[in-house]
PDB file of C-alpha atoms and ligand atoms in Angstrom:
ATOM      1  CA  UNK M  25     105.305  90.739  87.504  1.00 58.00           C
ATOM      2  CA  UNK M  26     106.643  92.388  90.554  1.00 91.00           C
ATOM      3  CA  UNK M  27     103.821  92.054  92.597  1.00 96.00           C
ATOM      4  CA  UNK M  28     104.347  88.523  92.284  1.00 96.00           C
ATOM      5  CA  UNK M  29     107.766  88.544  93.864  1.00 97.00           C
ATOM      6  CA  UNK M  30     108.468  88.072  97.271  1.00 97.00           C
ATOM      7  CA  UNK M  31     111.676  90.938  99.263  1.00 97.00           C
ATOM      8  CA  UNK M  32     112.591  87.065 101.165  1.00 96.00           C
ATOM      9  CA  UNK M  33     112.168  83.490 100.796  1.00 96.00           C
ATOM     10  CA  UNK M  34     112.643  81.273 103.216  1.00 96.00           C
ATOM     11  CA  UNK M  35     112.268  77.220 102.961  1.00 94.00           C
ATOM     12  CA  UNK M  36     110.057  76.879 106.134  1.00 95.00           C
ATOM     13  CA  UNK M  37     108.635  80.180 108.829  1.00 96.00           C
ATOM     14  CA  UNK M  38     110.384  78.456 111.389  1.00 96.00           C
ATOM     15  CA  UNK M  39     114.097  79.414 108.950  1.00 96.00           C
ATOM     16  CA  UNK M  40     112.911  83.092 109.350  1.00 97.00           C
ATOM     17  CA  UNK M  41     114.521  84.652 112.709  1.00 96.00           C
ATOM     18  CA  UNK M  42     113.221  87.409 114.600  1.00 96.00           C
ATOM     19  CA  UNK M  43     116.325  89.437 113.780  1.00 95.00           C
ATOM     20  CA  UNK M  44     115.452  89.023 110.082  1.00 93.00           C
ATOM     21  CA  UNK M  45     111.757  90.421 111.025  1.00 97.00           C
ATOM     22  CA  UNK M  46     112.765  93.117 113.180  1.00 96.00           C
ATOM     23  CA  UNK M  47     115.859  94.220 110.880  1.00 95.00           C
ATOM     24  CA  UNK M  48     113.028  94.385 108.204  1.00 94.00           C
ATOM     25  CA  UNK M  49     111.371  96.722 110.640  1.00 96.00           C
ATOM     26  CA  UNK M  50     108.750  94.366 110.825  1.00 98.00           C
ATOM     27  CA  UNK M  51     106.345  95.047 114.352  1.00 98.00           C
ATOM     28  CA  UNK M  52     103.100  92.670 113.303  1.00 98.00           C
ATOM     29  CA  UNK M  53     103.471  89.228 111.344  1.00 98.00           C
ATOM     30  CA  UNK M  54     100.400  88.474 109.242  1.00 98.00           C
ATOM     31  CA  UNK M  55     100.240  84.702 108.480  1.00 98.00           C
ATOM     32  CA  UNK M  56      99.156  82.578 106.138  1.00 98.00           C
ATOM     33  CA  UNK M  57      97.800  79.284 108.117  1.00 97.00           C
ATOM     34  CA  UNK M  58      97.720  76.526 105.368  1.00 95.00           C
ATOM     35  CA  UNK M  59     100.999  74.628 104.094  1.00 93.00           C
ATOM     36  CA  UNK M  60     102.704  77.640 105.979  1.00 96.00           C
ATOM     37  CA  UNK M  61     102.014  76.971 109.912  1.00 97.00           C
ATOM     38  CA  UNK M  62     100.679  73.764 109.090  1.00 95.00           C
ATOM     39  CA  UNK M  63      99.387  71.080 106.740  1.00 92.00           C
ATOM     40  CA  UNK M  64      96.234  72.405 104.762  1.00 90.00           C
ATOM     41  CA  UNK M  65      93.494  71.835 106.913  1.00 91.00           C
ATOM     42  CA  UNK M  66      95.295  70.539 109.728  1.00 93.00           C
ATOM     43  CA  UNK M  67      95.206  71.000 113.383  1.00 93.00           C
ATOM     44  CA  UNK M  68      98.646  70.486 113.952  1.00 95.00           C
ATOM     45  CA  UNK M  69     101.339  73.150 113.846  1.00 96.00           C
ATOM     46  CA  UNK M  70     104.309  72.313 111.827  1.00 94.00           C
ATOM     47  CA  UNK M  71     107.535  71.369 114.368  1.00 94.00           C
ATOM     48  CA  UNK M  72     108.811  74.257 115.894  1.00 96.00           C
ATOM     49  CA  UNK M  73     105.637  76.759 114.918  1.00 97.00           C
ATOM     50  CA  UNK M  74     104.758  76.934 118.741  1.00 98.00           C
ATOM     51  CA  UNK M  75     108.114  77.999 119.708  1.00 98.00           C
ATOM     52  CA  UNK M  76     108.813  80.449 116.464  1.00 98.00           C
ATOM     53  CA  UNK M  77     105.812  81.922 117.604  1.00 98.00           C
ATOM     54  CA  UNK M  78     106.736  82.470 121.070  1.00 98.00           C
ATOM     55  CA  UNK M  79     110.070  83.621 120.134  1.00 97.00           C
ATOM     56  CA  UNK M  80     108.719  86.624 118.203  1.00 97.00           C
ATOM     57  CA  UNK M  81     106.199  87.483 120.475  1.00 98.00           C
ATOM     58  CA  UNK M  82     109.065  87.937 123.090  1.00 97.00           C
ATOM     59  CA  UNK M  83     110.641  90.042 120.762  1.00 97.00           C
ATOM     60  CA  UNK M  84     107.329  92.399 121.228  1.00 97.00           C
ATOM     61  CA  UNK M  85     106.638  91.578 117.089  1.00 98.00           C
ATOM     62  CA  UNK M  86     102.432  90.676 117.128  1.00 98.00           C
ATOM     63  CA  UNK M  87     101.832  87.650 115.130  1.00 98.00           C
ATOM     64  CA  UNK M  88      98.297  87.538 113.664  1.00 98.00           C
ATOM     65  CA  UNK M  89      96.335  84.445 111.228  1.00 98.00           C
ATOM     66  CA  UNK M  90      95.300  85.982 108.073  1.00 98.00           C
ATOM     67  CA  UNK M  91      93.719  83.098 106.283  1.00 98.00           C
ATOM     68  CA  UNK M  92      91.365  82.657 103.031  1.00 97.00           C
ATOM     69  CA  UNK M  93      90.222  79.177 105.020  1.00 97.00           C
ATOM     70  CA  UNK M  94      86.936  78.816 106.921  1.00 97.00           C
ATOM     71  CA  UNK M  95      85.832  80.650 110.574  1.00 98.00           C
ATOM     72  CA  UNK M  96      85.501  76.490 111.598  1.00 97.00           C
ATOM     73  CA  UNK M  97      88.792  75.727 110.222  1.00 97.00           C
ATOM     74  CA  UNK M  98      90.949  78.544 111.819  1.00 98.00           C
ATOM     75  CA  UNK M  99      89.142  79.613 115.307  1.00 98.00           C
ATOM     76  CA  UNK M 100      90.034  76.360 117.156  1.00 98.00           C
ATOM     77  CA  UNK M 101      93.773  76.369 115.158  1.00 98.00           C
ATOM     78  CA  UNK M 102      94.458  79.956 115.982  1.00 98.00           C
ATOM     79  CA  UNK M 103      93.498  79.162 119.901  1.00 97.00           C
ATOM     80  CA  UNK M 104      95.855  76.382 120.181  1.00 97.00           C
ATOM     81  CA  UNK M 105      98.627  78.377 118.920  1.00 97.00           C
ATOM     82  CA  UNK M 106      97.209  81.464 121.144  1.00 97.00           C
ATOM     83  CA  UNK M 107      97.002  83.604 118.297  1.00 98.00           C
ATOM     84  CA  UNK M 108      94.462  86.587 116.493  1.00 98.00           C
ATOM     85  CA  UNK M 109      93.167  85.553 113.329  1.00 98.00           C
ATOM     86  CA  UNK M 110      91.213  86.705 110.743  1.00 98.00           C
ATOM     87  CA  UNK M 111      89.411  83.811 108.700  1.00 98.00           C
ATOM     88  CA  UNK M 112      87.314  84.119 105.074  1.00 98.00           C
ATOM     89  CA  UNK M 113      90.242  87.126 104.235  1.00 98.00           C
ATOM     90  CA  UNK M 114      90.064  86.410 100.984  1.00 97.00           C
ATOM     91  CA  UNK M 115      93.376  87.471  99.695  1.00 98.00           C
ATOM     92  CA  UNK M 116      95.077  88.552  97.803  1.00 98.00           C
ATOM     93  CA  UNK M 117      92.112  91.349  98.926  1.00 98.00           C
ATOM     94  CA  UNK M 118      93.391  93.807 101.506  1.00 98.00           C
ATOM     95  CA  UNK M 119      89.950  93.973 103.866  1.00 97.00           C
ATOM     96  CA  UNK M 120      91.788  90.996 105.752  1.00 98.00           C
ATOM     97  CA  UNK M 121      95.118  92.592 106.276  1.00 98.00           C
ATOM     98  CA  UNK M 122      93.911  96.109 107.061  1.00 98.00           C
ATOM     99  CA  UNK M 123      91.596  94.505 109.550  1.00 98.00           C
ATOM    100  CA  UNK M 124      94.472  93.426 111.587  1.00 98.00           C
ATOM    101  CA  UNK M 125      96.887  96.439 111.235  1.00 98.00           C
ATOM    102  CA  UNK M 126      93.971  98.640 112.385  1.00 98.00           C
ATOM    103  CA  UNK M 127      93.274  96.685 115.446  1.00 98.00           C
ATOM    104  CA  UNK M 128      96.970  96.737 116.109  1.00 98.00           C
ATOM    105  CA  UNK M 129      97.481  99.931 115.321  1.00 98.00           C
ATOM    106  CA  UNK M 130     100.315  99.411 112.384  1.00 98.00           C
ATOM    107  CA  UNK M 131     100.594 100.582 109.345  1.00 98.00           C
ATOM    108  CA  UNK M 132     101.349  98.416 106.031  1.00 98.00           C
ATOM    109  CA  UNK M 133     105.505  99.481 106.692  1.00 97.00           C
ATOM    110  CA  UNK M 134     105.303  98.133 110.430  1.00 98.00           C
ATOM    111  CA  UNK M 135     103.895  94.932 108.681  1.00 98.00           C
ATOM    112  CA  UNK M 136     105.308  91.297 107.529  1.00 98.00           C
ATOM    113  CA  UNK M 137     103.250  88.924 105.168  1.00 98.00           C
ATOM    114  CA  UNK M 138     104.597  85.725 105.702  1.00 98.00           C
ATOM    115  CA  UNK M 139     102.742  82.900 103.166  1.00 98.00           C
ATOM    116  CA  UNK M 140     103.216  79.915 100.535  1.00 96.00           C
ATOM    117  CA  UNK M 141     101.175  81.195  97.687  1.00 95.00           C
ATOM    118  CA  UNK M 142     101.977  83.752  95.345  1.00 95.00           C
ATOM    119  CA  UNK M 143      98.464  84.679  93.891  1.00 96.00           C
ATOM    120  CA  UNK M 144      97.196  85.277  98.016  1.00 97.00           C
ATOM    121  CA  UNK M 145     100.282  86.075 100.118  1.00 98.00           C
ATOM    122  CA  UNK M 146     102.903  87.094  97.842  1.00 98.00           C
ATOM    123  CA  UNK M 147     100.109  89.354  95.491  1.00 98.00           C
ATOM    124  CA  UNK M 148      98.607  90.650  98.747  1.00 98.00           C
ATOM    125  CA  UNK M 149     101.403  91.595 100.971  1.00 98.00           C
ATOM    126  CA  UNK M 150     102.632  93.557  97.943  1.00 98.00           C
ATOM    127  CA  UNK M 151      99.719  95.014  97.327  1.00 98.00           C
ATOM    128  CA  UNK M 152      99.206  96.185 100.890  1.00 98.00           C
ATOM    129  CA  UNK M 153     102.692  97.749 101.210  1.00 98.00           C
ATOM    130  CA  UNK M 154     104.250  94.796 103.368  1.00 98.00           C
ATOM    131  CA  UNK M 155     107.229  92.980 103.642  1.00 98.00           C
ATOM    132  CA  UNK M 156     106.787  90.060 101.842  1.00 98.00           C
ATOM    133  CA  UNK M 157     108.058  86.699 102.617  1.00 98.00           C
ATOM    134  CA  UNK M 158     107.381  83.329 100.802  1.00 97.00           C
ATOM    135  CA  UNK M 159     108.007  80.123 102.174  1.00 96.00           C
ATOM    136  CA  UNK M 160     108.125  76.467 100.389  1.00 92.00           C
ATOM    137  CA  UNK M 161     104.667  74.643 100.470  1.00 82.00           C
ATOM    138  CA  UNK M 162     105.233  72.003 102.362  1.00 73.00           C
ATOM    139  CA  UNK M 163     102.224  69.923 102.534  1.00 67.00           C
ATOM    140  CA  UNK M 164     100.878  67.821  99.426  1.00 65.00           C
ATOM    141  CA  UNK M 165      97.780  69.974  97.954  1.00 64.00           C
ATOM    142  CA  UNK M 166      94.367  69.011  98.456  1.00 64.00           C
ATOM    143  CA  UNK M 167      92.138  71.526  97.481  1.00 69.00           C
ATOM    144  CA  UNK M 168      91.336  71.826  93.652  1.00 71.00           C
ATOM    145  CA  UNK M 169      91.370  75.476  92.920  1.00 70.00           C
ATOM    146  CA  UNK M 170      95.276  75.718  95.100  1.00 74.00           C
ATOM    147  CA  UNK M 171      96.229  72.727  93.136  1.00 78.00           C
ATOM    148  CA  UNK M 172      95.225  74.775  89.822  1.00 78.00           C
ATOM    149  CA  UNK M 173      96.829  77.977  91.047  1.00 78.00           C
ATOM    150  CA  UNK M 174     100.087  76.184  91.214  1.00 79.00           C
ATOM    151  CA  UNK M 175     100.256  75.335  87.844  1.00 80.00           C
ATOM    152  CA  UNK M 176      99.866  79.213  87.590  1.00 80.00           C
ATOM    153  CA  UNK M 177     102.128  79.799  89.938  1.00 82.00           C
ATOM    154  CA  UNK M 178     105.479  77.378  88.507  1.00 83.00           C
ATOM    155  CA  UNK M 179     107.125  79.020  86.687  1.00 83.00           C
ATOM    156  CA  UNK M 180     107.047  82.481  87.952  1.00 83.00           C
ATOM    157  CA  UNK M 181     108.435  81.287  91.778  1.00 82.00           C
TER     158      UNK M 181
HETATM  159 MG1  LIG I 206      98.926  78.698 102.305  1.00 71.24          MG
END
């Protein structure tokens, strides 16, 4: 089951400081979007997401969206936050990921996953070779299959 365990965990992103990342050797965030930088679905950034983001981009780390949601759901969110993404990713796949570290030019060492869920985030950052940090959900659950995962996911977090 150690592909289901994150190296961190953190309560919320905004708990994780650059230091952490950059002791971790970490030079390109990947991010899970959903109950991680915001409620599921939502437009709005979680308090303090805007500036988190800023901080580590002034600390030269590149912070990129790698979410499973929709093109319509993430374009718009990503722009407001002034961030890459890649939507549809489907992790815990790798396409997603690997998509972004080429572009970047990183490989998986250089690279930070940074999510809620273990079956996506946790499975897929270890799987591509990243540091792998888990935050808390912090938004109530609305989509049926994520609800179902966490049933899953209980007792192994
Ligand atoms: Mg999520």
């Amino acid at each position: 089951m150690s592909l289901l365990k994150p190296h961190y965990r953190f309560n919320r992103i905004t708990d994780i400081a650059a230091e952490n990342l950059i002791s971790a050797g970490v030079k390109i965030v990947l991010l899970d979007a959903d109950n991680t930088l915001s409620f599921h679905g939502s437009k709005k950034p979680f308090p303090g997401v805007p500036e988190w983001i800023a901080e580590i981009k002034e600390c030269g780390i590149v912070p990129v969206i790698i979410s499973n949601n929709s093109e319509r759901r993430i374009k718009p969110f990503a722009k407001k936050l002034g961030l890459d993404y890649v939507s549809k990713s489907a992790k815990p796949l790798l396409k997603g990921f690997k998509t972004a570290l080429e572009k970047y030019g990183f490989e998986p060492k250089d690279s930070a996953v940074i999510g809620d869920q273990l079956f996506t985030d946790v499975l897929g950052g270890n799987l591509l070779g990243a540091k792998v940090f888990l935050t808390e959900p912090l938004g109530p659950e609305t989509d049926r299959f994520i609800k179902i995962k966490r049933i899953f996911e209980k007792p192994l977090r």
